[in-house]
Amino acid sequence: MQISRCAFHRFALKTLCEPRPRTQSQSFATVISATVMSNKVAFYAVAKGRAPGVYMTWDECREQTTGFPAARFKKLRSAAEAEEYLARFGIKWTLPEETTPTPAPFQRAIENKVESPADDGGCTIVYCDGACKGNGQAESVAGIGVWWGRSDPRNLAERCPGSQTNNRAELIAIVRVLETAPHNKNPLIIKTDSQYSIKCLRTWLPKWLDNGFKTAKGDPVKNVQLIYYLNALLAQRALEGQKVHLEYVRGHAGEEGNEGADALANIGAYKPTVPERDWEALQAQLSNTDHADSNAMKAAVQDVVSAETSAEVPMDEEELQAYANCLLPDEDIELDLLDDYN
């Protein structure tokens, strides 16, 4: 389903505040979101400098140490290493908990206190991302990030619950947007670099709702309850009269919101382990039935459209056959998409 370019595409994300030196009292994930990062997370621990603490870019670290007498600092790969390094100098620093790992499904973060970023057309715009270190390996860690803007208190950096894969993190990031974004009549624009998530919601889900969640080979689709819950969240907004649009953005292409969501997701991956959520119970609570009304669910799927972007996501029957088993190993998805998007 295609829609024409609408006014929200003219929206230009504005700086809410400039990045500030980090202190123990500041929100770590908030400061992360205020810095455009590369696809690799680094922690710059400054033990002796103008403002000791942990920074996420070399430029910030350099500002605190250049010209400072006997400056001491080090680039590290994890929050734990940064904490240990600073402890050697008598500086106590820990990664603060930014969000509750198992939030209530109806939580709507500060929606009445903080105005959502929107353009002249009144659309609500948010970025989300998932990240996984060691994807497909036994010791993999995954996180999710939701980015509203620089130093915005609604920004989320959370550990992915349950199984640690990039695909799950990408889908659950969308879940967290739908759980926390304002409920109103303004279209909700969710910007993601996950081609997989867009395919899952726009192409496979309508077919699964019709065939009882079976793959092209007739096997049960994996993680059905997670998908049911995600779609119940969409159905809820559809019944409230709110449109939800998924917009594809290229990852690591310099778009601030995408880079911010990626940074938050990487931070979330280093947070403590979170158990799997009871998706079936959450979905039942949301719909007040054992199963959401299929007509409402289908209507919600039909309303999830992708706005025109610079990189169109192809959808056809051949791809459905190739990808039909939901949440395939990430490397399978990536290899098949490599030719189209690299």
mmCIF file of C-alpha atoms in Angstrom:
data_model
loop_
_atom_site.group_PDB
_atom_site.id
_atom_site.type_symbol
_atom_site.label_atom_id
_atom_site.label_comp_id
_atom_site.label_asym_id
_atom_site.label_seq_id
_atom_site.Cartn_x
_atom_site.Cartn_y
_atom_site.Cartn_z
ATOM 1 C CA MET A 1 0.000 0.000 0.000
ATOM 2 C CA GLN A 2 1.451 3.346 -1.039
ATOM 3 C CA ILE A 3 0.602 6.833 0.165
ATOM 4 C CA SER A 4 1.710 10.176 -1.198
ATOM 5 C CA ARG A 5 4.305 12.301 0.546
ATOM 6 C CA CYS A 6 2.503 14.323 3.205
ATOM 7 C CA ALA A 7 3.377 17.364 5.196
ATOM 8 C CA PHE A 8 5.218 15.507 7.925
ATOM 9 C CA HIS A 9 8.083 14.780 5.501
ATOM 10 C CA ARG A 10 8.948 18.469 5.699
ATOM 11 C CA PHE A 11 9.572 18.053 9.398
ATOM 12 C CA ALA A 12 13.127 18.938 10.393
ATOM 13 C CA LEU A 13 14.227 17.570 13.755
ATOM 14 C CA LYS A 14 15.334 20.531 15.876
ATOM 15 C CA THR A 15 17.898 20.622 18.620
ATOM 16 C CA LEU A 16 16.218 20.826 22.011
ATOM 17 C CA CYS A 17 19.450 21.464 23.850
ATOM 18 C CA GLU A 18 23.167 21.125 23.249
ATOM 19 C CA PRO A 19 25.094 18.163 24.709
ATOM 20 C CA ARG A 20 26.400 18.983 28.161
ATOM 21 C CA PRO A 21 29.313 17.627 30.226
ATOM 22 C CA ARG A 22 28.335 14.420 31.984
ATOM 23 C CA THR A 23 27.966 14.185 35.750
ATOM 24 C CA GLN A 24 26.728 11.339 37.908
ATOM 25 C CA SER A 25 23.398 13.122 38.390
ATOM 26 C CA GLN A 26 22.618 13.326 34.674
ATOM 27 C CA SER A 27 20.706 10.637 32.805
ATOM 28 C CA PHE A 28 23.246 8.542 30.941
ATOM 29 C CA ALA A 29 20.851 7.370 28.220
ATOM 30 C CA THR A 30 19.611 10.939 27.771
ATOM 31 C CA VAL A 31 23.141 12.158 27.110
ATOM 32 C CA ILE A 32 23.725 9.227 24.759
ATOM 33 C CA SER A 33 20.721 10.298 22.704
ATOM 34 C CA ALA A 34 22.120 13.802 22.446
ATOM 35 C CA THR A 35 25.196 12.610 20.586
ATOM 36 C CA VAL A 36 25.246 11.351 16.999
ATOM 37 C CA MET A 37 27.244 8.150 17.164
ATOM 38 C CA SER A 38 28.760 5.618 14.819
ATOM 39 C CA ASN A 39 27.622 2.007 14.769
ATOM 40 C CA LYS A 40 30.181 1.095 17.437
ATOM 41 C CA VAL A 41 29.682 2.060 21.053
ATOM 42 C CA ALA A 42 32.656 3.428 22.995
ATOM 43 C CA PHE A 43 32.894 4.715 26.550
ATOM 44 C CA TYR A 44 35.444 7.476 27.190
ATOM 45 C CA ALA A 45 36.138 7.481 30.915
ATOM 46 C CA VAL A 46 37.719 10.720 32.155
ATOM 47 C CA ALA A 47 39.279 10.247 35.591
ATOM 48 C CA LYS A 48 41.201 13.520 35.673
ATOM 49 C CA GLY A 49 39.902 16.388 33.580
ATOM 50 C CA ARG A 50 37.695 19.437 33.648
ATOM 51 C CA ALA A 51 34.571 17.361 34.343
ATOM 52 C CA PRO A 52 35.362 13.731 35.282
ATOM 53 C CA GLY A 53 32.811 11.232 34.069
ATOM 54 C CA VAL A 54 31.913 9.068 31.073
ATOM 55 C CA TYR A 55 31.533 10.432 27.551
ATOM 56 C CA MET A 56 30.384 8.802 24.328
ATOM 57 C CA THR A 57 32.551 10.607 21.753
ATOM 58 C CA TRP A 58 36.235 11.416 21.433
ATOM 59 C CA ASP A 59 35.418 15.075 20.801
ATOM 60 C CA GLU A 60 33.675 15.346 24.169
ATOM 61 C CA CYS A 61 36.511 13.531 25.908
ATOM 62 C CA ARG A 62 39.067 15.780 24.262
ATOM 63 C CA GLU A 63 37.233 18.895 25.445
ATOM 64 C CA GLN A 64 37.626 17.701 29.021
ATOM 65 C CA THR A 65 41.281 16.658 28.813
ATOM 66 C CA THR A 66 43.175 18.775 26.267
ATOM 67 C CA GLY A 67 45.387 21.208 28.126
ATOM 68 C CA PHE A 68 44.350 19.854 31.515
ATOM 69 C CA PRO A 69 47.391 19.147 33.744
ATOM 70 C CA ALA A 70 48.089 15.404 34.170
ATOM 71 C CA ALA A 71 44.821 14.438 32.502
ATOM 72 C CA ARG A 72 43.879 10.759 32.817
ATOM 73 C CA PHE A 73 41.347 9.130 30.516
ATOM 74 C CA LYS A 74 40.747 5.899 28.609
ATOM 75 C CA LYS A 75 38.577 4.564 25.787
ATOM 76 C CA LEU A 76 36.654 1.450 26.878
ATOM 77 C CA ARG A 77 34.160 -0.933 25.305
ATOM 78 C CA SER A 78 31.566 -1.307 28.072
ATOM 79 C CA ALA A 79 29.952 0.583 30.920
ATOM 80 C CA ALA A 80 31.359 -1.968 33.372
ATOM 81 C CA GLU A 81 34.918 -1.280 32.197
ATOM 82 C CA ALA A 82 34.341 2.465 32.497
ATOM 83 C CA GLU A 83 33.005 2.024 36.017
ATOM 84 C CA GLU A 84 36.016 -0.094 36.997
ATOM 85 C CA TYR A 85 38.494 2.376 35.496
ATOM 86 C CA LEU A 86 37.026 5.363 37.338
ATOM 87 C CA ALA A 87 36.931 3.390 40.589
ATOM 88 C CA ARG A 88 40.735 3.159 40.489
ATOM 89 C CA PHE A 89 40.790 6.926 40.942
ATOM 90 C CA GLY A 90 38.199 6.936 43.691
ATOM 91 C CA ILE A 91 35.374 8.023 41.398
ATOM 92 C CA LYS A 92 32.096 6.180 41.859
ATOM 93 C CA TRP A 93 30.088 5.901 38.653
ATOM 94 C CA THR A 94 27.457 3.393 37.555
ATOM 95 C CA LEU A 95 25.121 3.127 34.577
ATOM 96 C CA PRO A 96 21.801 4.397 35.930
ATOM 97 C CA GLU A 97 18.614 2.484 35.228
ATOM 98 C CA GLU A 98 16.737 4.628 32.704
ATOM 99 C CA THR A 99 13.553 2.605 32.340
ATOM 100 C CA THR A 100 11.584 -0.161 33.959
ATOM 101 C CA PRO A 101 12.447 -3.434 32.164
ATOM 102 C CA THR A 102 8.897 -4.847 32.310
ATOM 103 C CA PRO A 103 6.569 -1.842 31.919
ATOM 104 C CA ALA A 104 2.811 -1.942 32.048
ATOM 105 C CA PRO A 105 1.271 -2.159 28.573
ATOM 106 C CA PHE A 106 -0.734 1.033 29.042
ATOM 107 C CA GLN A 107 2.182 3.180 30.224
ATOM 108 C CA ARG A 108 2.203 6.459 28.312
ATOM 109 C CA ALA A 109 5.405 8.245 29.179
ATOM 110 C CA ILE A 110 4.904 11.881 30.148
ATOM 111 C CA GLU A 111 2.485 12.374 27.274
ATOM 112 C CA ASN A 112 0.669 15.217 28.985
ATOM 113 C CA LYS A 113 3.837 16.998 30.092
ATOM 114 C CA VAL A 114 6.124 16.860 27.076
ATOM 115 C CA GLU A 115 4.937 17.923 23.660
ATOM 116 C CA SER A 116 5.648 15.379 20.932
ATOM 117 C CA PRO A 117 7.898 16.453 18.068
ATOM 118 C CA ALA A 118 5.617 17.276 15.160
ATOM 119 C CA ASP A 119 5.606 19.244 11.953
ATOM 120 C CA ASP A 120 3.033 21.708 10.675
ATOM 121 C CA GLY A 121 0.728 18.800 9.834
ATOM 122 C CA GLY A 122 0.503 17.703 13.480
ATOM 123 C CA CYS A 123 2.182 14.314 13.038
ATOM 124 C CA THR A 124 3.992 12.670 15.950
ATOM 125 C CA ILE A 125 7.450 11.456 14.907
ATOM 126 C CA VAL A 126 9.653 8.998 16.789
ATOM 127 C CA TYR A 127 12.676 6.837 15.937
ATOM 128 C CA CYS A 128 13.324 3.330 17.224
ATOM 129 C CA ASP A 129 16.039 0.724 16.773
ATOM 130 C CA GLY A 130 17.301 -2.610 18.031
ATOM 131 C CA ALA A 131 20.894 -3.729 18.514
ATOM 132 C CA CYS A 132 22.525 -7.069 19.204
ATOM 133 C CA LYS A 133 26.140 -7.880 20.028
ATOM 134 C CA GLY A 134 27.223 -11.380 19.025
ATOM 135 C CA ASN A 135 23.967 -12.034 17.207
ATOM 136 C CA GLY A 136 23.287 -15.743 16.776
ATOM 137 C CA GLN A 137 25.800 -16.703 19.462
ATOM 138 C CA ALA A 138 25.129 -18.143 22.898
ATOM 139 C CA GLU A 139 26.423 -15.059 24.714
ATOM 140 C CA SER A 140 24.644 -12.475 22.559
ATOM 141 C CA VAL A 141 23.171 -9.369 24.197
ATOM 142 C CA ALA A 142 20.445 -7.206 22.673
ATOM 143 C CA GLY A 143 18.933 -3.837 23.467
ATOM 144 C CA ILE A 144 16.229 -1.506 22.233
ATOM 145 C CA GLY A 145 16.248 2.253 21.781
ATOM 146 C CA VAL A 146 13.473 4.813 21.321
ATOM 147 C CA TRP A 147 14.540 8.366 20.440
ATOM 148 C CA TRP A 148 12.263 11.389 20.631
ATOM 149 C CA GLY A 149 14.893 14.097 20.625
ATOM 150 C CA ARG A 150 17.972 15.441 22.322
ATOM 151 C CA SER A 151 17.717 15.163 26.096
ATOM 152 C CA ASP A 152 14.038 14.203 25.804
ATOM 153 C CA PRO A 153 12.868 12.428 28.986
ATOM 154 C CA ARG A 154 10.828 9.965 26.917
ATOM 155 C CA ASN A 155 13.942 8.460 25.336
ATOM 156 C CA LEU A 156 14.294 4.766 26.165
ATOM 157 C CA ALA A 157 17.379 2.563 26.457
ATOM 158 C CA GLU A 158 16.343 -0.924 27.551
ATOM 159 C CA ARG A 159 17.579 -4.493 27.507
ATOM 160 C CA CYS A 160 15.685 -6.741 25.097
ATOM 161 C CA PRO A 161 13.620 -9.221 27.135
ATOM 162 C CA GLY A 162 13.944 -12.950 26.566
ATOM 163 C CA SER A 163 15.864 -14.306 23.578
ATOM 164 C CA GLN A 164 18.674 -11.978 22.478
ATOM 165 C CA THR A 165 18.481 -11.436 18.707
ATOM 166 C CA ASN A 166 18.516 -8.352 16.531
ATOM 167 C CA ASN A 167 15.192 -9.169 14.867
ATOM 168 C CA ARG A 168 13.382 -9.477 18.198
ATOM 169 C CA ALA A 169 14.975 -6.261 19.439
ATOM 170 C CA GLU A 170 13.785 -4.420 16.314
ATOM 171 C CA LEU A 171 10.197 -5.631 16.752
ATOM 172 C CA ILE A 172 10.125 -5.004 20.496
ATOM 173 C CA ALA A 173 11.429 -1.482 19.903
ATOM 174 C CA ILE A 174 8.261 -0.838 17.886
ATOM 175 C CA VAL A 175 6.239 -2.406 20.703
ATOM 176 C CA ARG A 176 7.790 0.036 23.169
ATOM 177 C CA VAL A 177 6.914 2.968 20.908
ATOM 178 C CA LEU A 178 3.294 1.821 20.755
ATOM 179 C CA GLU A 179 3.218 1.297 24.529
ATOM 180 C CA THR A 180 4.543 4.751 25.370
ATOM 181 C CA ALA A 181 3.681 7.163 22.539
ATOM 182 C CA PRO A 182 0.813 9.646 23.027
ATOM 183 C CA HIS A 183 -2.690 8.471 22.163
ATOM 184 C CA ASN A 184 -4.381 11.139 20.076
ATOM 185 C CA LYS A 185 -5.692 11.772 16.576
ATOM 186 C CA ASN A 186 -2.337 12.848 15.151
ATOM 187 C CA PRO A 187 -0.707 10.297 12.838
ATOM 188 C CA LEU A 188 2.117 8.454 14.582
ATOM 189 C CA ILE A 189 5.219 8.205 12.377
ATOM 190 C CA ILE A 190 7.617 5.462 13.509
ATOM 191 C CA LYS A 191 10.971 5.743 11.748
ATOM 192 C CA THR A 192 13.058 2.569 11.678
ATOM 193 C CA ASP A 193 15.976 1.169 9.705
ATOM 194 C CA SER A 194 14.593 -2.350 10.148
ATOM 195 C CA GLN A 195 13.511 -3.615 6.741
ATOM 196 C CA TYR A 196 12.642 -6.844 8.526
ATOM 197 C CA SER A 197 10.103 -5.208 10.854
ATOM 198 C CA ILE A 198 8.425 -3.373 7.986
ATOM 199 C CA LYS A 199 8.164 -6.598 5.992
ATOM 200 C CA CYS A 200 6.810 -8.450 9.014
ATOM 201 C CA LEU A 201 4.013 -5.958 9.618
ATOM 202 C CA ARG A 202 3.156 -4.959 6.058
ATOM 203 C CA THR A 203 3.579 -8.184 4.123
ATOM 204 C CA TRP A 204 3.555 -11.282 6.283
ATOM 205 C CA LEU A 205 1.158 -10.339 9.076
ATOM 206 C CA PRO A 206 -1.956 -9.854 6.889
ATOM 207 C CA LYS A 207 -1.325 -13.277 5.349
ATOM 208 C CA TRP A 208 -0.730 -14.888 8.735
ATOM 209 C CA LEU A 209 -4.006 -13.479 10.066
ATOM 210 C CA ASP A 210 -5.768 -15.143 7.149
ATOM 211 C CA ASN A 211 -4.005 -18.515 7.344
ATOM 212 C CA GLY A 212 -3.826 -18.983 11.109
ATOM 213 C CA PHE A 213 -0.161 -17.979 11.417
ATOM 214 C CA LYS A 214 1.343 -20.626 9.171
ATOM 215 C CA THR A 215 4.512 -20.271 7.126
ATOM 216 C CA ALA A 216 4.625 -20.909 3.396
ATOM 217 C CA LYS A 217 5.560 -24.511 4.252
ATOM 218 C CA GLY A 218 2.611 -24.869 6.613
ATOM 219 C CA ASP A 219 4.683 -24.722 9.799
ATOM 220 C CA PRO A 220 3.620 -22.584 12.781
ATOM 221 C CA VAL A 221 5.097 -19.094 12.763
ATOM 222 C CA LYS A 222 7.557 -18.456 15.586
ATOM 223 C CA ASN A 223 6.860 -15.932 18.346
ATOM 224 C CA VAL A 224 3.176 -15.699 17.513
ATOM 225 C CA GLN A 225 2.233 -14.131 20.852
ATOM 226 C CA LEU A 226 4.732 -11.293 20.456
ATOM 227 C CA ILE A 227 3.291 -10.533 17.016
ATOM 228 C CA TYR A 228 -0.296 -10.817 18.293
ATOM 229 C CA TYR A 229 0.472 -8.330 21.044
ATOM 230 C CA LEU A 230 2.174 -5.920 18.662
ATOM 231 C CA ASN A 231 -0.821 -6.031 16.369
ATOM 232 C CA ALA A 232 -3.218 -5.614 19.298
ATOM 233 C CA LEU A 233 -1.382 -2.381 20.097
ATOM 234 C CA LEU A 234 -1.894 -1.300 16.488
ATOM 235 C CA ALA A 235 -5.568 -2.295 16.631
ATOM 236 C CA GLN A 236 -6.032 -0.234 19.781
ATOM 237 C CA ARG A 237 -4.793 2.891 18.030
ATOM 238 C CA ALA A 238 -6.849 2.116 14.925
ATOM 239 C CA LEU A 239 -9.997 1.900 17.044
ATOM 240 C CA GLU A 240 -9.072 5.231 18.627
ATOM 241 C CA GLY A 241 -8.796 6.793 15.174
ATOM 242 C CA GLN A 242 -5.026 7.189 15.125
ATOM 243 C CA LYS A 243 -3.074 6.232 12.018
ATOM 244 C CA VAL A 244 0.302 4.548 12.440
ATOM 245 C CA HIS A 245 2.905 4.840 9.680
ATOM 246 C CA LEU A 246 6.179 2.941 9.450
ATOM 247 C CA GLU A 247 8.839 4.857 7.554
ATOM 248 C CA TYR A 248 12.079 3.227 6.477
ATOM 249 C CA VAL A 249 15.297 5.187 7.021
ATOM 250 C CA ARG A 250 18.778 4.056 6.075
ATOM 251 C CA GLY A 251 20.824 3.038 9.066
ATOM 252 C CA HIS A 252 24.011 4.945 9.932
ATOM 253 C CA ALA A 253 23.411 7.475 7.161
ATOM 254 C CA GLY A 254 23.787 10.493 9.421
ATOM 255 C CA GLU A 255 20.107 11.021 10.299
ATOM 256 C CA GLU A 256 20.226 12.221 13.883
ATOM 257 C CA GLY A 257 17.123 10.428 15.121
ATOM 258 C CA ASN A 258 18.257 7.091 13.715
ATOM 259 C CA GLU A 259 21.744 7.506 15.149
ATOM 260 C CA GLY A 260 20.266 8.452 18.507
ATOM 261 C CA ALA A 261 17.976 5.403 18.585
ATOM 262 C CA ASP A 262 20.903 3.175 17.617
ATOM 263 C CA ALA A 263 23.009 4.622 20.435
ATOM 264 C CA LEU A 264 20.240 4.035 22.963
ATOM 265 C CA ALA A 265 19.757 0.453 21.747
ATOM 266 C CA ASN A 266 23.460 -0.245 22.183
ATOM 267 C CA ILE A 267 23.338 1.140 25.713
ATOM 268 C CA GLY A 268 20.300 -1.018 26.440
ATOM 269 C CA ALA A 269 22.221 -4.124 25.389
ATOM 270 C CA TYR A 270 24.629 -3.579 28.304
ATOM 271 C CA LYS A 271 21.881 -3.352 30.911
ATOM 272 C CA PRO A 272 20.984 -6.272 33.217
ATOM 273 C CA THR A 273 19.219 -9.316 31.798
ATOM 274 C CA VAL A 274 15.435 -9.006 31.555
ATOM 275 C CA PRO A 275 13.134 -12.076 31.514
ATOM 276 C CA GLU A 276 10.758 -12.699 28.648
ATOM 277 C CA ARG A 277 7.495 -10.809 28.925
ATOM 278 C CA ASP A 278 4.180 -12.671 28.924
ATOM 279 C CA TRP A 279 3.043 -11.467 25.510
ATOM 280 C CA GLU A 280 -0.151 -13.533 25.579
ATOM 281 C CA ALA A 281 -1.240 -12.062 28.916
ATOM 282 C CA LEU A 282 -0.400 -8.545 27.758
ATOM 283 C CA GLN A 283 -2.394 -9.024 24.570
ATOM 284 C CA ALA A 284 -5.358 -10.446 26.497
ATOM 285 C CA GLN A 285 -5.231 -7.542 28.940
ATOM 286 C CA LEU A 286 -5.170 -5.076 26.082
ATOM 287 C CA SER A 287 -8.119 -6.588 24.242
ATOM 288 C CA ASN A 288 -10.025 -7.863 27.321
ATOM 289 C CA THR A 289 -10.437 -11.160 25.469
ATOM 290 C CA ASP A 290 -8.389 -14.273 24.980
ATOM 291 C CA HIS A 291 -7.783 -13.224 21.368
ATOM 292 C CA ALA A 292 -8.091 -9.823 19.764
ATOM 293 C CA ASP A 293 -10.898 -9.377 17.253
ATOM 294 C CA SER A 294 -9.496 -10.509 13.918
ATOM 295 C CA ASN A 295 -11.343 -7.833 11.937
ATOM 296 C CA ALA A 296 -9.899 -5.074 14.117
ATOM 297 C CA MET A 297 -6.460 -6.638 13.803
ATOM 298 C CA LYS A 298 -6.696 -6.791 10.017
ATOM 299 C CA ALA A 299 -7.879 -3.198 9.893
ATOM 300 C CA ALA A 300 -4.906 -2.183 12.001
ATOM 301 C CA VAL A 301 -2.522 -3.921 9.641
ATOM 302 C CA GLN A 302 -4.089 -2.211 6.648
ATOM 303 C CA ASP A 303 -3.520 1.146 8.335
ATOM 304 C CA VAL A 304 0.178 0.470 8.936
ATOM 305 C CA VAL A 305 1.637 1.979 5.804
ATOM 306 C CA SER A 306 5.125 3.058 4.843
ATOM 307 C CA ALA A 307 5.529 6.606 3.616
ATOM 308 C CA GLU A 308 7.614 7.251 0.513
ATOM 309 C CA THR A 309 11.300 7.223 1.308
ATOM 310 C CA SER A 310 14.551 7.391 -0.591
ATOM 311 C CA ALA A 311 14.880 3.612 -0.399
ATOM 312 C CA GLU A 312 11.743 1.673 -1.249
ATOM 313 C CA VAL A 313 11.277 -1.665 0.520
ATOM 314 C CA PRO A 314 10.291 -4.304 -2.058
ATOM 315 C CA MET A 315 7.352 -6.563 -1.245
ATOM 316 C CA ASP A 316 6.384 -9.523 -3.400
ATOM 317 C CA GLU A 317 5.286 -13.162 -3.173
ATOM 318 C CA GLU A 318 8.777 -14.478 -3.847
ATOM 319 C CA GLU A 319 10.115 -12.611 -0.830
ATOM 320 C CA LEU A 320 7.236 -13.898 1.275
ATOM 321 C CA GLN A 321 8.294 -17.451 0.422
ATOM 322 C CA ALA A 322 11.885 -16.640 1.322
ATOM 323 C CA TYR A 323 11.107 -14.938 4.632
ATOM 324 C CA ALA A 324 7.856 -16.571 5.759
ATOM 325 C CA ASN A 325 9.286 -18.021 8.979
ATOM 326 C CA CYS A 326 9.099 -15.032 11.315
ATOM 327 C CA LEU A 327 12.226 -14.064 13.214
ATOM 328 C CA LEU A 328 14.646 -15.977 11.056
ATOM 329 C CA PRO A 329 18.298 -15.782 12.107
ATOM 330 C CA ASP A 330 19.438 -12.249 11.385
ATOM 331 C CA GLU A 331 22.281 -13.324 9.151
ATOM 332 C CA ASP A 332 19.785 -14.994 6.770
ATOM 333 C CA ILE A 333 17.813 -11.776 6.436
ATOM 334 C CA GLU A 334 20.909 -9.638 6.032
ATOM 335 C CA LEU A 335 22.484 -11.788 3.340
ATOM 336 C CA ASP A 336 19.306 -11.813 1.275
ATOM 337 C CA LEU A 337 18.900 -8.045 1.529
ATOM 338 C CA LEU A 338 22.554 -7.221 0.953
ATOM 339 C CA ASP A 339 22.329 -6.896 -2.811
ATOM 340 C CA ASP A 340 19.341 -4.544 -2.656
ATOM 341 C CA TYR A 341 20.525 -2.145 0.010
ATOM 342 C CA ASN A 342 24.344 -2.036 -0.013
#
